[in-house]
Amino acid sequence: MSQSGGFEFQGERNGESAVMEDKSSRLSWDEYFMEITKLVAMRSTCLRRHVGAIIVKDKKILATGYNGAPTGVDHCTDVGCLREKLDVPSGERHELCRGLHAEQNAIIQAAYHGVTIQGSTLFCTNLPCSICVKMIINAGIKVVVYLDGYADSLSLDLIEKSGVKLIKFSELRKEP
């Protein structure tokens, strides 16, 4: 504990060393959820990209997901990547991937456990692809907050026409 009675946090924030000594340094809810999303991505077994997703409603995490092979199926880290072998560009020919996307796994996890995600927010390390966007729309997710882009122009068109609110994380206001 610090001399002021608050807890100190020593670690990294935004790639820089940070010491949290008071509430003015406290992470906003959006920062908190995106940091957790980045941690979830570290479980990925994809050789090309590590992606994480979490579904949140009323400041509660409902489900998480990362990209990787279905349960019980060999991971790409063990057997290699078919897309790499065939030189398939990112954002194309999704059917040639043995893995599920992080957003798909989060939505499936919620369904598996009987958790409703209607009206929720999805945080993702990458802009969802068009396949994931279609699932997001039909699952009733209302907001998508993403960290980095993705090479799938159809996803942007679908989101725009669906009414799902799309927010790039860097454009969010940082309020606790």
XYZ file of N, CA and C in Angstrom:
528
model
N 0.837 -1.194 0.000
C 0.000 0.000 0.000
C 0.869 1.239 0.000
N 0.360 2.286 -0.636
C 1.078 3.552 -0.656
C 0.840 4.296 0.651
N 1.584 5.365 0.873
C 1.428 6.157 2.089
C 0.047 6.783 2.178
N -0.606 7.013 1.046
C -1.929 7.633 1.049
C -3.033 6.645 1.390
N -2.664 5.371 1.567
C -3.658 4.365 1.902
C -4.200 3.616 0.696
N -3.886 4.074 -0.518
C -4.323 3.396 -1.732
C -3.300 2.360 -2.156
N -3.700 1.461 -3.026
C -2.783 0.447 -3.511
C -1.929 0.983 -4.642
N -0.715 0.484 -4.740
C 0.165 0.845 -5.847
C 0.190 -0.302 -6.842
N 0.199 0.042 -8.100
C 0.341 -0.950 -9.165
C 1.595 -0.610 -9.937
N 2.451 -1.595 -10.098
C 3.634 -1.378 -10.910
C 3.575 -2.355 -12.065
N 3.679 -1.858 -13.262
C 3.597 -2.704 -14.452
C 3.695 -1.854 -15.693
N 3.094 -2.339 -16.784
C 3.107 -1.587 -18.036
C 1.715 -1.118 -18.381
N 1.635 0.073 -18.951
C 0.382 0.628 -19.452
C 0.693 1.351 -20.743
N 0.005 0.965 -21.803
C 0.229 1.545 -23.134
C 1.691 1.397 -23.557
N 2.301 0.259 -23.199
C 3.670 -0.021 -23.621
C 4.726 0.683 -22.805
N 4.325 1.453 -21.789
C 5.288 2.173 -20.969
C 5.142 1.735 -19.525
N 6.209 1.836 -18.769
C 6.163 1.518 -17.359
C 5.215 2.480 -16.661
N 4.382 1.940 -15.773
C 3.406 2.779 -15.091
C 3.334 2.409 -13.621
N 3.142 3.379 -12.784
C 2.884 3.165 -11.369
C 1.538 3.804 -11.067
N 0.620 2.993 -10.559
C -0.708 3.495 -10.246
C -0.763 3.763 -8.750
N -0.826 5.033 -8.380
C -0.846 5.380 -6.969
C -2.171 5.985 -6.525
N -2.970 6.487 -7.440
C -4.232 7.093 -7.048
C -5.294 6.801 -8.094
N -6.513 7.189 -7.785
C -7.629 6.891 -8.681
C -7.547 7.612 -10.009
N -6.746 8.687 -10.107
C -6.643 9.397 -11.376
C -5.922 8.544 -12.427
N -5.188 7.530 -11.986
C -4.496 6.628 -12.905
C -5.293 5.361 -13.185
N -6.450 5.267 -12.591
C -7.259 4.058 -12.718
C -7.683 3.848 -14.162
N -7.658 2.582 -14.627
C -8.123 2.254 -15.970
C -9.607 2.566 -16.108
N -9.993 3.061 -17.273
C -11.419 3.204 -17.570
C -11.980 1.795 -17.783
N -13.300 1.661 -17.806
C -13.900 0.362 -18.074
C -13.482 -0.150 -19.452
N -13.463 0.736 -20.448
C -13.065 0.309 -21.793
C -11.618 -0.167 -21.823
N -10.725 0.553 -21.148
C -9.314 0.127 -21.073
C -9.200 -1.217 -20.367
N -9.930 -1.367 -19.281
C -9.932 -2.612 -18.512
C -10.357 -3.792 -19.391
N -11.474 -3.619 -20.095
C -11.965 -4.715 -20.937
C -11.031 -4.987 -22.114
N -10.424 -3.949 -22.698
C -9.509 -4.192 -23.811
C -8.228 -4.871 -23.327
N -7.748 -4.522 -22.155
C -6.565 -5.204 -21.604
C -6.859 -6.681 -21.384
N -8.045 -6.999 -20.885
C -8.435 -8.402 -20.712
C -8.529 -9.090 -22.069
N -9.054 -8.394 -23.057
C -9.166 -8.944 -24.415
C -7.785 -9.295 -24.967
N -6.809 -8.422 -24.737
C -5.441 -8.701 -25.195
C -4.856 -9.909 -24.452
N -5.186 -10.063 -23.195
C -4.725 -11.217 -22.427
C -5.347 -12.507 -22.967
N -6.641 -12.458 -23.284
C -7.333 -13.618 -23.863
C -6.659 -14.029 -25.178
N -6.235 -13.057 -25.979
C -5.583 -13.344 -27.269
C -4.305 -14.156 -27.094
N -3.695 -14.070 -25.937
C -2.446 -14.800 -25.689
C -2.658 -16.312 -25.629
N -3.924 -16.777 -25.561
C -4.234 -18.211 -25.585
C -4.330 -18.747 -27.012
N -4.294 -17.887 -28.001
C -4.459 -18.284 -29.393
C -3.450 -19.344 -29.807
N -3.900 -20.246 -30.682
C -3.003 -21.258 -31.243
C -2.790 -21.047 -32.743
N -3.206 -19.894 -33.239
C -3.020 -19.554 -34.646
C -1.578 -19.119 -34.881
N -1.016 -19.545 -35.995
C 0.365 -19.188 -36.332
C 0.466 -17.824 -36.998
N -0.645 -17.290 -37.492
C -0.622 -16.023 -38.225
C -0.954 -14.809 -37.367
N -1.933 -14.952 -36.493
C -2.438 -13.799 -35.761
C -3.072 -14.273 -34.461
N -2.774 -13.597 -33.378
C -3.395 -13.905 -32.084
C -4.509 -12.901 -31.845
N -5.741 -13.412 -31.779
C -6.914 -12.560 -31.633
C -7.683 -12.978 -30.392
N -8.142 -11.992 -29.639
C -8.972 -12.237 -28.472
C -10.261 -11.462 -28.594
N -11.317 -11.978 -27.948
C -12.613 -11.299 -27.926
C -13.272 -11.556 -26.578
N -13.948 -10.543 -26.061
C -14.777 -10.736 -24.880
C -16.119 -10.055 -25.123
N -17.155 -10.630 -24.541
C -18.501 -10.077 -24.654
C -18.887 -9.560 -23.272
N -19.314 -8.292 -23.244
C -19.571 -7.592 -21.992
C -20.968 -6.983 -22.008
N -21.618 -7.022 -20.858
C -22.899 -6.327 -20.694
C -23.005 -5.857 -19.250
N -23.399 -4.619 -19.077
C -23.542 -4.034 -17.742
C -22.253 -4.181 -16.920
N -21.115 -3.960 -17.564
C -19.790 -4.016 -16.937
C -19.436 -5.408 -16.404
N -20.059 -6.432 -16.961
C -19.788 -7.822 -16.582
C -19.345 -8.593 -17.819
N -18.315 -9.403 -17.678
C -17.843 -10.251 -18.779
C -18.745 -11.475 -18.863
N -19.360 -11.667 -20.033
C -20.271 -12.788 -20.244
C -19.578 -13.984 -20.873
N -18.617 -13.737 -21.755
C -17.938 -14.823 -22.463
C -16.628 -14.301 -23.036
N -15.703 -15.222 -23.258
C -14.427 -14.888 -23.882
C -14.155 -15.864 -25.017
N -13.269 -15.479 -25.920
C -12.875 -16.378 -27.000
C -11.562 -15.941 -27.604
N -10.832 -16.903 -28.113
C -9.596 -16.627 -28.856
C -9.589 -17.524 -30.075
N -8.785 -17.187 -31.064
C -8.780 -17.973 -32.290
C -7.933 -19.235 -32.122
N -8.501 -20.328 -32.613
C -7.823 -21.613 -32.528
C -8.738 -22.732 -32.982
N -8.180 -23.926 -33.042
C -8.910 -25.106 -33.515
C -10.035 -25.476 -32.543
N -11.083 -26.132 -33.051
C -12.166 -26.588 -32.179
C -11.660 -27.549 -31.101
N -12.399 -27.656 -30.032
C -12.063 -28.552 -28.927
C -11.806 -29.964 -29.449
N -10.692 -30.538 -29.037
C -10.357 -31.913 -29.408
C -9.669 -32.068 -30.750
N -9.496 -30.981 -31.477
C -8.841 -31.015 -32.793
C -7.420 -30.471 -32.639
N -6.477 -31.057 -33.366
C -5.086 -30.603 -33.286
C -4.978 -29.122 -33.614
N -4.143 -28.433 -32.851
C -3.922 -27.000 -33.058
C -2.931 -26.754 -34.191
N -3.047 -25.602 -34.804
C -2.121 -25.216 -35.874
C -0.683 -25.160 -35.356
N -0.516 -24.804 -34.087
C 0.831 -24.787 -33.498
C 1.445 -26.179 -33.504
N 0.608 -27.237 -33.586
C 1.094 -28.620 -33.590
C 1.224 -29.210 -34.991
N 0.297 -28.830 -35.909
C 0.263 -29.477 -37.221
C 0.558 -28.533 -38.385
N 0.735 -27.263 -38.122
C 1.017 -26.305 -39.183
C -0.242 -25.620 -39.689
N -0.045 -24.661 -40.555
C -1.137 -23.826 -41.070
C -1.337 -24.083 -42.557
N -2.527 -24.568 -42.898
C -2.855 -24.833 -44.301
C -2.847 -23.536 -45.107
N -3.326 -22.453 -44.524
C -3.371 -21.167 -45.225
C -1.968 -20.676 -45.562
N -1.031 -20.887 -44.654
C 0.370 -20.521 -44.916
C 0.929 -21.369 -46.060
N 0.659 -22.660 -46.017
C 1.160 -23.574 -47.047
C 0.634 -23.218 -48.433
N -0.634 -22.756 -48.485
C -1.259 -22.408 -49.764
C -1.079 -20.940 -50.120
N -0.404 -20.190 -49.256
C -0.143 -18.757 -49.465
C -1.438 -17.958 -49.654
N -2.428 -18.232 -48.797
C -3.713 -17.537 -48.844
C -3.577 -16.207 -48.090
N -3.917 -15.085 -48.731
C -3.819 -13.778 -48.055
C -4.797 -13.658 -46.889
N -4.438 -12.833 -45.937
C -5.300 -12.552 -44.798
C -6.624 -11.975 -45.287
N -7.716 -12.404 -44.661
C -9.036 -11.885 -45.007
C -9.716 -12.602 -46.158
N -9.071 -13.634 -46.701
C -9.643 -14.382 -47.829
C -9.724 -15.867 -47.505
N -10.657 -16.542 -48.150
C -10.790 -17.999 -48.095
C -10.806 -18.550 -46.667
N -11.701 -18.013 -45.837
C -11.803 -18.419 -44.429
C -12.066 -19.913 -44.270
N -12.688 -20.515 -45.265
C -13.008 -21.942 -45.179
C -11.770 -22.836 -45.180
N -10.623 -22.275 -45.532
C -9.389 -23.055 -45.552
C -8.638 -23.013 -44.221
N -9.288 -22.550 -43.192
C -8.664 -22.461 -41.869
C -9.287 -23.502 -40.947
N -8.458 -24.227 -40.226
C -8.947 -25.236 -39.292
C -9.469 -24.606 -38.011
N -9.141 -23.343 -37.779
C -9.511 -22.676 -36.534
C -10.800 -21.891 -36.614
N -11.318 -21.595 -35.443
C -12.442 -20.681 -35.293
C -11.886 -19.319 -34.908
N -12.612 -18.277 -35.257
C -12.188 -16.940 -34.880
C -12.570 -16.667 -33.425
N -11.893 -15.716 -32.822
C -12.127 -15.368 -31.418
C -13.581 -14.971 -31.177
N -14.142 -14.168 -32.081
C -15.524 -13.721 -31.935
C -16.483 -14.908 -31.987
N -16.219 -15.848 -32.899
C -17.037 -17.051 -33.001
C -16.970 -17.852 -31.712
N -15.771 -18.029 -31.183
C -15.618 -18.795 -29.945
C -16.307 -18.121 -28.767
N -16.281 -16.792 -28.694
C -16.960 -16.085 -27.603
C -18.474 -16.270 -27.703
N -19.020 -16.134 -28.915
C -20.457 -16.310 -29.123
C -20.858 -17.760 -28.819
N -20.051 -18.712 -29.266
C -20.333 -20.131 -29.008
C -20.254 -20.428 -27.516
N -19.268 -19.859 -26.826
C -19.137 -20.083 -25.383
C -20.381 -19.591 -24.645
N -20.879 -18.429 -25.027
C -22.093 -17.901 -24.397
C -23.273 -18.849 -24.638
N -23.442 -19.284 -25.882
C -24.546 -20.195 -26.218
C -24.406 -21.523 -25.469
N -23.212 -22.053 -25.413
C -22.933 -23.340 -24.745
C -23.364 -23.298 -23.277
N -23.156 -22.137 -22.655
C -23.479 -21.989 -21.237
C -24.840 -21.326 -20.995
N -25.596 -21.092 -22.067
C -26.937 -20.532 -21.929
C -26.967 -19.077 -21.489
N -25.964 -18.314 -21.893
C -25.868 -16.907 -21.509
C -26.364 -16.039 -22.662
N -27.355 -15.215 -22.405
C -27.850 -14.323 -23.454
C -26.870 -13.168 -23.650
N -26.597 -12.860 -24.901
C -25.664 -11.769 -25.222
C -26.351 -10.649 -25.993
N -27.651 -10.724 -26.083
C -28.414 -9.683 -26.779
C -28.202 -8.342 -26.078
N -27.882 -7.305 -26.862
C -27.677 -5.969 -26.321
C -26.301 -5.750 -25.710
N -25.386 -6.666 -25.943
C -24.058 -6.592 -25.335
C -23.059 -5.839 -26.215
N -21.845 -5.720 -25.692
C -20.715 -5.124 -26.406
C -19.642 -6.184 -26.574
N -19.067 -6.264 -27.761
C -17.963 -7.179 -28.021
C -16.679 -6.358 -28.135
N -15.684 -6.695 -27.323
C -14.349 -6.116 -27.434
C -13.506 -7.134 -28.183
N -12.736 -6.673 -29.157
C -11.923 -7.579 -29.960
C -10.600 -6.917 -30.314
N -9.551 -7.714 -30.370
C -8.249 -7.157 -30.721
C -8.172 -6.770 -32.187
N -9.060 -7.326 -33.022
C -9.087 -6.993 -34.446
C -10.516 -6.728 -34.906
N -10.644 -5.937 -35.953
C -11.942 -5.733 -36.576
C -12.461 -7.101 -37.025
N -13.674 -7.484 -36.667
C -14.200 -8.788 -37.071
C -14.327 -8.925 -38.594
N -14.118 -10.143 -39.076
C -14.288 -10.438 -40.505
C -15.778 -10.478 -40.833
N -16.103 -10.599 -42.098
C -17.511 -10.586 -42.518
C -18.296 -11.775 -41.958
N -17.671 -12.924 -41.820
C -18.366 -14.087 -41.243
C -18.718 -13.805 -39.783
N -17.760 -13.290 -39.030
C -18.002 -12.969 -37.627
C -19.018 -11.842 -37.480
N -18.962 -10.850 -38.357
C -19.919 -9.746 -38.307
C -21.340 -10.269 -38.476
N -21.544 -11.210 -39.376
C -22.886 -11.769 -39.564
C -23.366 -12.460 -38.286
N -22.463 -13.152 -37.610
C -22.821 -13.791 -36.339
C -23.109 -12.746 -35.260
N -22.306 -11.698 -35.224
C -22.482 -10.608 -34.254
C -23.854 -9.957 -34.441
N -24.207 -9.683 -35.681
C -25.502 -9.062 -35.986
C -26.639 -9.955 -35.500
N -26.606 -11.227 -35.877
C -27.703 -12.129 -35.520
C -27.729 -12.509 -34.049
N -26.612 -12.373 -33.353
C -26.575 -12.647 -31.916
C -27.136 -11.482 -31.106
N -27.357 -10.342 -31.766
C -27.925 -9.192 -31.080
C -26.902 -8.325 -30.361
N -25.629 -8.509 -30.675
C -24.591 -7.654 -30.105
C -24.753 -6.271 -30.709
N -24.731 -5.235 -29.869
C -25.053 -3.885 -30.335
C -23.836 -3.003 -30.587
N -22.705 -3.311 -29.945
C -21.511 -2.476 -30.076
C -20.300 -3.387 -30.248
N -19.402 -3.007 -31.157
C -18.120 -3.697 -31.331
C -17.017 -2.663 -31.138
N -16.122 -2.944 -30.186
C -14.950 -2.101 -29.944
C -13.742 -2.925 -30.362
N -12.944 -2.397 -31.292
C -11.809 -3.161 -31.800
C -10.525 -2.354 -31.696
N -9.418 -3.072 -31.654
C -8.109 -2.454 -31.499
C -7.460 -2.160 -32.847
N -7.355 -3.159 -33.710
C -6.684 -3.026 -35.009
C -7.610 -3.438 -36.146
N -7.310 -2.977 -37.351
C -8.100 -3.294 -38.535
C -7.906 -4.715 -39.020
N -8.621 -5.055 -40.088
C -8.548 -6.381 -40.704
C -8.911 -6.224 -42.172
N -8.294 -7.001 -43.020
C -8.458 -6.860 -44.478
C -9.733 -7.536 -44.975
N -10.885 -6.987 -44.620
C -12.160 -7.531 -45.079
C -13.146 -6.372 -45.217
N -13.222 -5.792 -46.407
C -14.068 -4.614 -46.623
C -15.557 -4.931 -46.484
N -15.959 -6.164 -46.757
C -17.368 -6.537 -46.625
C -17.832 -6.393 -45.178
N -16.952 -6.660 -44.223
C -17.351 -6.550 -42.814
C -17.783 -5.127 -42.479
N -17.078 -4.138 -42.989
C -17.445 -2.739 -42.733
C -18.797 -2.398 -43.347
N -19.050 -2.893 -44.542
C -20.317 -2.650 -45.216
C -21.470 -3.287 -44.433
N -21.284 -4.521 -43.977
C -22.324 -5.214 -43.214
C -22.614 -4.494 -41.898
N -21.566 -4.083 -41.207
C -21.742 -3.375 -39.926
C -22.508 -2.078 -40.150
N -22.133 -1.338 -41.173
C -22.773 -0.052 -41.454
C -24.273 -0.228 -41.696
N -24.634 -1.259 -42.429
C -26.034 -1.478 -42.776
C -26.832 -2.119 -41.636
N -26.152 -2.701 -40.662
C -26.833 -3.454 -39.607
C -27.304 -2.613 -38.431
N -26.665 -1.477 -38.226
C -26.984 -0.689 -37.047
C -26.112 -1.013 -35.847
N -25.241 -2.004 -35.986
C -24.283 -2.291 -34.912
C -23.296 -1.129 -34.873
N -23.047 -0.620 -33.689
C -22.120 0.509 -33.538
C -20.690 -0.026 -33.522
N -19.844 0.528 -34.388
C -18.445 0.112 -34.508
C -17.551 1.229 -33.988
N -16.677 0.889 -33.035
C -15.809 1.890 -32.421
C -14.374 1.396 -32.417
N -13.478 2.184 -33.014
C -12.045 1.880 -32.927
C -11.577 2.304 -31.537
N -10.904 1.422 -30.845
C -10.530 1.645 -29.459
C -9.771 2.951 -29.263
N -8.865 3.294 -30.181
C -8.053 4.500 -30.056
C -8.901 5.780 -30.105
N -10.146 5.661 -30.574
C -11.023 6.824 -30.679
C -11.977 6.982 -29.495
N -11.888 6.058 -28.524
C -12.731 6.148 -27.344
C -12.203 7.178 -26.372
N -13.101 7.833 -25.681
C -12.697 8.715 -24.583
C -12.359 7.832 -23.399
N -11.302 8.147 -22.705
C -10.838 7.329 -21.578
C -11.377 7.888 -20.260
N -12.544 7.377 -19.846
C -13.138 7.789 -18.587
C -13.245 6.582 -17.674
N -12.964 6.742 -16.368
C -13.065 5.608 -15.422
C -14.460 5.073 -15.275
